[in-house]
Amino acid sequence: EFEEQFLAATDGQGVDVILDCLAGEFVDASLRLLPRGGRFIEIGKTDRRDPQEVARIHAGVRYQTFDLLETGPERIGAALDELVALFERGAVGLPPITTWEITRAVEAFRYLSQAKQIGKIVLTMPRPLDPDGAVLITGGTGVLGGNLARHLVEVHGVRHLVLTSRRGPNADGAAELRDELTELGATVTIAACDAADRHALAELIDSLDHPLTGVVHAAGVLDDATVESLTPQQVERVLRPKLDAAVNLHELTRGLDLAMFVLFSSVAGILGTAGQGNYAAANAALDALAQHRRAHGLPATALAWGMWAQATGMTAHLDDADRVRLSRSGVQPLSTAEGMALFDAATMVDSGVLAPIKLDLAALQERARGAPLPAVLQGLVRVRRTAQSADADQAAALRDRLAALSTSDREQLVLDLVGAQVAAVLGHATPRTVTADRAFTDLGFDSLTAVELRNRLNAATGLRLPATLVFDYPTPGVLARHLRASLVPGGEPAEQPDIDEAEIRRALASVPIAELRSAGILDTLLRLAGSRDQEPAAPDDAEMIDAMDADSLVQRALSIRKRR
């Protein structure tokens, strides 16, 4: 096949030089790629030909076998000198290295025999952490970092820890953590170091009294918003401490002899999480970095954690309703003991990316009845095709029922539907707790729960509703009337919210500015007020705006408009 492709690509002219290590019919095919004569250099050992016989059959072809040892030490030395010069000039680079732990040797040789690799394959021996070396943990003064530090000392025998965070020793609980680890027999350095600052991180690593034997990157922040409302600042705020810091750690330690390089990633990068497009992207990049390191023969494992039961800096804001909502995804929170056991198990697995999560198969089964699961989870539960197409059937049945009802009955049916979905999103036991005229923001909705409600109503109605649904139609009653008019062809036009100015002001005043921004509404409000073509707010102005309530914001926008 390769013979035909080369001849076709060269209009039958073939090539001038062939470097061969094949055998049998493949050597014959390669020789036929020299129809105009040329050089055939054989570096293989299994099928060497007679140069005179080759010349007789293939006119103009000079056949030469090559054995490195026959060139002599002087020529080999000269070639190596030239090769070193090429590396120093950056003209050539090292081939990729794929590592396999010795326990997977059979698999590695099978992979090699199938010629799937590019570059070199290296078998490695599992290495324990050096007790005389230090382990660096970014985010080390946080909840997860602190738990891991204790675990490394108590279970893995680590005696030298370097814990970093933005506040360092001034972080909440840092002094107590140091005392606890010291009592366990470890020497502890707690440093105020932003790992995303390459210069600061390099200085810290250079200053260590003990060589690094392991790195764990556990730092990260959240700044949630739906994708369409994400700002560059929100993307930067999440990617910088997660991805920029990881790249710095990789580049500054790749010349060190590390036994462990672990990146705390998130299952958000694998499964996707509503309202966390920036966070998912950052963690997917961490997973890719781990694979990149392994391709270059460096240790690396990215752990795409699920949710932890113990509140952390990133989950402390979640209330019971939020946790109930998240549990419906089928991913259950991990206890600290479970998490540390999974960490240990992960260090024994030869894989670049692992997802230590706790799955609730019953919840996944229920979730799959309403909408397709992420592809990576679909093999875990069995869902009949009729169940997967239930959304379309449910939406069609709803339209049929509405068409046969009176106007008042239509409104009540859709209101019941909205109430049931609202209760499910908020984790209420019954829809009776949902009143038709109470604002969604008063019920406890934010931009993330708004997206979940939108997704549920899309599945139930077959409509394509916007993520800003609860802000466009601010009460269940108003939303139900809009859905009723949209679902019944030829019915009454979709009712616009009939709210006077005072009610609008009251509704706006109940919404935090951060929610308006994350939902993508703040820009619209200011644009309608005519203030978006002004110069960007100075940092002090921005802080003042964030501190305003909605009524003050509206008054400020109106005053700007009057000045124009």
XYZ file of C-alpha atoms in Angstrom, residues 68-497:
430
model
C 27.137 1.662 13.374
C 30.071 -0.263 14.826
C 31.740 -0.468 11.419
C 32.117 3.310 11.218
C 34.824 3.391 13.895
C 35.106 5.465 17.082
C 36.528 8.565 15.397
C 33.639 8.976 12.952
C 31.099 8.157 15.670
C 32.666 10.827 17.899
C 32.546 13.405 15.105
C 28.907 12.567 14.411
C 28.017 12.909 18.095
C 29.795 16.284 18.284
C 27.767 17.526 15.342
C 24.591 16.143 16.886
C 25.281 17.957 20.168
C 25.814 21.189 18.244
C 22.474 20.715 16.490
C 20.748 20.250 19.885
C 22.451 23.333 21.296
C 21.268 25.427 18.338
C 17.759 24.104 18.747
C 17.838 22.668 15.228
C 16.747 19.234 16.504
C 14.977 18.007 19.613
C 14.621 14.798 21.560
C 12.033 12.295 20.341
C 8.919 11.832 22.506
C 9.228 9.383 25.378
C 6.317 7.206 26.470
C 6.728 5.668 29.915
C 5.211 2.432 31.152
C 5.578 1.102 34.652
C 7.338 -2.223 34.806
C 4.084 -3.877 35.904
C 2.722 -3.129 32.402
C 5.736 -4.463 30.522
C 3.713 -6.964 28.497
C 1.369 -4.226 27.364
C 4.314 -1.969 26.514
C 6.023 -4.602 24.337
C 2.746 -5.338 22.574
C 2.379 -1.618 21.882
C 5.952 -1.539 20.554
C 5.410 -4.602 18.344
C 2.451 -2.898 16.699
C 4.619 0.160 15.861
C 2.114 2.513 17.484
C 4.653 4.651 19.289
C 6.426 7.776 18.129
C 9.828 8.099 19.750
C 11.017 5.923 22.601
C 9.314 3.640 25.096
C 10.825 3.528 28.589
C 9.936 1.103 31.369
C 10.015 2.718 34.809
C 10.152 1.368 38.336
C 7.659 2.657 40.926
C 9.421 5.107 43.224
C 8.497 5.969 46.799
C 8.846 9.490 48.103
C 12.329 10.193 49.410
C 12.047 10.689 53.198
C 14.970 13.129 53.016
C 13.256 15.172 50.314
C 10.536 17.808 50.571
C 6.996 17.760 49.212
C 5.565 21.050 47.937
C 1.788 21.517 48.212
C 0.199 24.582 46.628
C -2.980 25.610 48.386
C -1.370 23.865 51.323
C -3.066 25.932 54.023
C -6.548 25.207 52.648
C -8.810 22.383 53.768
C -7.744 19.883 51.100
C -4.085 20.890 51.258
C -4.036 20.563 55.027
C -5.731 17.150 54.961
C -3.242 15.922 52.380
C -0.289 17.275 54.357
C -1.406 15.322 57.448
C -1.899 12.208 55.318
C 1.521 12.426 53.703
C 3.197 12.723 57.096
C 1.180 10.028 58.868
C 0.901 7.449 56.071
C 3.718 8.147 53.601
C 6.394 9.132 56.098
C 7.078 12.558 54.571
C 9.268 14.584 56.912
C 9.689 17.892 55.097
C 6.685 19.881 53.845
C 6.460 23.171 51.981
C 2.936 24.584 52.047
C 2.131 27.606 49.901
C -0.853 29.903 49.615
C -1.409 33.544 48.844
C -1.523 34.525 52.535
C 0.966 31.938 53.716
C 1.426 31.956 57.501
C -1.337 34.567 57.821
C -3.957 32.241 56.354
C -6.740 31.083 58.656
C -5.601 28.005 60.586
C -2.045 28.074 59.198
C -0.356 28.338 62.613
C -2.452 25.495 64.028
C -1.686 23.330 60.998
C 2.043 23.933 61.369
C 1.925 23.017 65.052
C -0.039 19.846 64.330
C 2.343 18.706 61.590
C 5.360 19.531 63.736
C 3.972 17.351 66.527
C 3.669 14.538 63.981
C 7.411 14.809 63.341
C 7.594 16.958 60.192
C 9.489 20.148 59.513
C 7.092 22.603 57.907
C 7.649 25.695 55.814
C 4.555 27.813 55.155
C 5.203 30.416 52.483
C 3.134 33.246 51.055
C 3.752 32.474 47.398
C 1.502 32.873 44.387
C 2.482 29.867 42.276
C 1.194 31.684 39.193
C 4.039 34.172 39.724
C 6.902 32.314 38.056
C 9.652 34.455 39.603
C 8.294 34.085 43.141
C 7.870 30.335 42.726
C 11.389 29.938 41.336
C 12.852 31.831 44.296
C 10.955 29.608 46.725
C 12.140 26.375 45.082
C 15.748 27.606 44.976
C 15.625 28.497 48.677
C 14.579 25.058 49.941
C 16.895 23.261 52.346
C 15.839 19.831 51.055
C 15.549 18.738 47.420
C 12.015 18.333 46.133
C 10.782 14.751 45.925
C 7.137 15.530 45.219
C 4.759 18.286 44.079
C 1.001 18.456 44.642
C -0.885 21.336 43.042
C -4.073 21.726 45.096
C -4.731 25.450 44.653
C -7.746 26.841 42.801
C -10.613 29.315 42.910
C -14.135 29.546 41.511
C -15.847 32.424 39.739
C -19.008 30.844 38.359
C -21.192 32.172 35.574
C -22.965 30.791 32.540
C -20.749 30.620 29.447
C -22.505 33.401 27.580
C -22.017 35.811 30.482
C -18.404 34.948 31.359
C -16.090 37.940 31.269
C -12.369 37.835 30.432
C -11.697 38.789 34.041
C -13.624 35.738 35.307
C -11.740 33.441 32.956
C -8.411 34.932 34.065
C -9.342 34.729 37.747
C -9.918 30.968 37.487
C -7.231 29.963 34.968
C -4.384 31.870 36.592
C -4.154 30.046 39.962
C -5.083 26.710 38.420
C -3.399 26.514 35.005
C -0.698 29.208 35.044
C 0.552 27.891 38.377
C 0.574 24.299 37.070
C 2.616 25.287 34.016
C 5.110 27.107 36.255
C 5.430 24.060 38.490
C 5.995 21.856 35.445
C 8.634 24.066 33.870
C 10.516 24.813 37.093
C 10.708 21.179 38.244
C 11.074 19.182 35.021
C 14.823 19.018 35.557
C 14.394 17.629 39.085
C 14.248 13.968 40.049
C 10.660 13.901 41.320
C 8.898 10.787 42.562
C 5.467 12.477 42.498
C 3.827 15.242 40.490
C 0.104 15.367 41.207
C -2.368 17.916 39.871
C -5.671 18.322 41.723
C -8.055 18.596 38.797
C -11.859 18.406 38.808
C -14.475 16.161 37.282
C -15.967 19.386 35.915
C -13.397 19.126 33.127
C -14.644 15.630 32.213
C -18.391 15.760 32.849
C -19.038 19.488 32.595
C -20.825 21.452 35.306
C -23.493 24.101 34.755
C -22.131 27.597 35.166
C -18.475 26.503 35.392
C -17.179 26.835 31.852
C -14.030 28.617 33.002
C -13.371 26.100 35.782
C -13.988 23.135 33.449
C -11.549 24.580 30.899
C -8.859 25.127 33.529
C -9.108 21.555 34.795
C -9.247 20.002 31.330
C -5.987 21.846 30.635
C -4.475 20.349 33.811
C -5.428 16.868 32.579
C -3.709 17.623 29.274
C -0.596 18.887 31.073
C -0.328 15.604 32.979
C -0.431 13.661 29.707
C 2.128 16.042 28.204
C 4.564 15.402 31.060
C 4.161 11.636 30.768
C 4.775 11.822 27.010
C 8.143 13.358 27.874
C 9.023 10.703 30.443
C 8.137 12.824 33.478
C 5.964 11.705 36.406
C 2.469 13.182 36.448
C -1.038 12.283 37.514
C -4.077 14.548 37.285
C -6.820 13.633 39.764
C -10.210 14.863 38.548
C -11.885 14.988 41.949
C -15.587 15.006 42.527
C -17.147 17.000 45.350
C -15.833 16.713 48.908
C -18.189 16.389 51.861
C -16.038 18.660 54.034
C -16.602 22.297 53.130
C -13.606 23.879 51.425
C -12.807 27.405 50.346
C -14.563 26.727 47.055
C -17.673 25.016 48.446
C -18.255 26.746 51.786
C -20.994 28.917 50.225
C -23.171 25.915 49.317
C -26.234 25.345 51.459
C -28.221 22.134 51.961
C -30.414 22.820 48.923
C -27.333 23.259 46.744
C -25.897 19.975 47.950
C -29.180 18.152 47.287
C -29.232 19.600 43.781
C -25.644 18.508 43.126
C -26.296 15.012 44.470
C -28.940 14.530 41.778
C -26.141 14.573 39.211
C -25.123 11.125 40.446
C -21.807 12.265 41.940
C -21.855 11.983 45.724
C -19.553 13.916 48.095
C -16.396 12.199 49.281
C -15.453 12.017 52.936
C -11.901 12.966 53.828
C -11.055 9.338 54.597
C -12.423 8.213 51.231
C -10.526 10.938 49.439
C -7.203 10.065 51.031
C -7.737 6.363 50.286
C -8.413 7.229 46.662
C -5.291 9.392 46.586
C -3.232 6.422 47.728
C -4.884 4.129 45.185
C -4.209 6.638 42.411
C -0.496 6.710 43.194
C -0.389 2.967 42.491
C -2.029 3.247 39.051
C 0.048 3.971 35.968
C -2.230 6.531 34.341
C -1.981 10.210 33.514
C -5.581 11.138 34.375
C -7.830 9.491 36.950
C -11.244 10.536 38.260
C -11.574 9.739 41.983
C -15.304 10.231 42.410
C -18.131 8.550 44.300
C -21.000 7.616 41.998
C -24.622 6.978 42.935
C -25.794 4.600 40.211
C -29.440 4.926 41.238
C -29.236 8.707 40.853
C -27.523 8.261 37.487
C -30.290 5.918 36.395
C -32.914 8.474 37.368
C -30.991 11.259 35.691
C -30.700 9.234 32.485
C -34.463 8.937 32.289
C -34.764 12.691 31.894
C -31.805 13.488 29.638
C -28.789 11.743 28.059
C -25.878 11.264 30.438
C -22.403 12.563 29.582
C -20.787 10.063 27.205
C -18.229 8.928 29.776
C -21.030 7.795 32.150
C -23.403 6.186 29.683
C -21.871 2.735 30.019
C -22.514 2.645 33.768
C -26.313 2.403 33.626
C -28.749 0.738 31.267
C -31.420 2.966 29.810
C -33.888 1.671 27.239
C -34.158 3.673 24.063
C -37.790 4.463 24.868
C -36.618 6.115 28.089
C -33.997 8.135 26.248
C -36.668 9.480 23.885
C -39.041 10.232 26.756
C -38.396 13.974 26.552
C -39.872 14.243 23.070
C -42.839 12.049 23.992
C -43.419 14.039 27.194
C -43.321 17.349 25.350
C -45.731 16.089 22.655
C -48.121 14.758 25.291
C -48.037 18.101 27.117
C -48.946 19.985 23.925
C -51.810 17.582 23.237
C -53.185 18.012 26.750
C -52.960 21.792 26.559
C -54.729 21.904 23.205
C -57.758 20.160 24.716
C -58.062 22.432 27.758
C -59.667 25.782 28.407
C -57.484 28.853 28.877
C -57.725 28.750 32.666
C -57.026 25.025 32.815
C -54.033 25.474 30.494
C -52.584 28.076 32.805
C -53.061 25.860 35.860
C -51.478 22.845 34.154
C -48.395 24.800 33.098
C -48.214 26.496 36.512
C -48.222 23.050 38.147
C -45.432 21.990 35.792
C -43.348 25.049 36.629
C -43.963 24.593 40.352
C -42.897 20.944 40.235
C -39.680 21.770 38.399
C -38.899 24.704 40.695
C -39.372 22.476 43.749
C -37.135 19.797 42.242
C -34.351 22.288 41.509
C -34.509 23.816 44.986
C -34.752 20.438 46.700
C -38.227 21.029 48.184
C -40.249 17.990 49.139
C -43.440 19.330 47.533
C -44.402 21.977 44.931
C -46.851 23.444 47.441
C -44.016 25.528 48.865
C -43.738 27.377 45.523
C -46.084 30.366 45.245
C -46.951 31.760 41.837
C -46.310 35.420 42.606
C -43.073 35.150 44.561
C -39.928 36.252 42.707
C -37.494 33.519 41.722
C -34.707 35.462 43.413
C -36.698 35.405 46.667
C -37.196 31.670 46.263
C -33.399 31.250 46.257
C -32.513 31.085 42.568
C -29.127 32.167 41.247
C -27.582 31.912 37.786
C -26.686 28.232 38.248
C -30.053 27.041 39.505
C -31.636 29.163 36.760
C -29.737 27.099 34.187
C -30.913 23.833 35.779
C -34.527 25.029 35.745
C -34.146 26.061 32.095
C -32.768 22.605 31.214
C -35.608 20.848 33.008
C -38.261 22.965 31.332
C -36.611 22.478 27.945
C -36.865 18.711 28.445
C -40.464 18.876 29.685
C -41.784 21.265 27.032
C -39.564 20.751 24.003
C -38.923 24.494 23.871
C -35.509 26.169 23.609
C -35.575 28.581 26.504
C -32.829 31.103 27.404
C -30.542 30.721 30.417
C -31.891 34.078 31.696
C -35.402 32.661 31.917
C -36.004 33.397 35.598
C -34.789 36.964 35.139
C -36.851 37.585 31.992
C -39.984 36.192 33.667
C -39.362 36.873 37.347
C -42.125 34.800 39.009
C -43.494 31.274 38.449
C -46.860 32.752 37.456
C -45.412 35.063 34.809
C -43.207 32.248 33.505
C -46.160 29.826 33.342
C -48.199 32.277 31.251
C -45.260 32.713 28.873
C -44.840 28.945 28.506
C -48.565 28.411 27.992
C -48.674 30.895 25.124
C -45.518 29.402 23.576
C -46.783 25.822 23.775
C -50.240 26.256 22.235
C -50.047 27.017 18.484
C -52.434 29.765 17.531
C -53.134 30.507 21.145
C -52.889 33.840 22.844
C -49.601 35.738 22.353
C -46.998 35.270 25.013
C -47.908 37.531 27.879
C -45.313 40.115 28.759
C -44.754 40.761 32.437
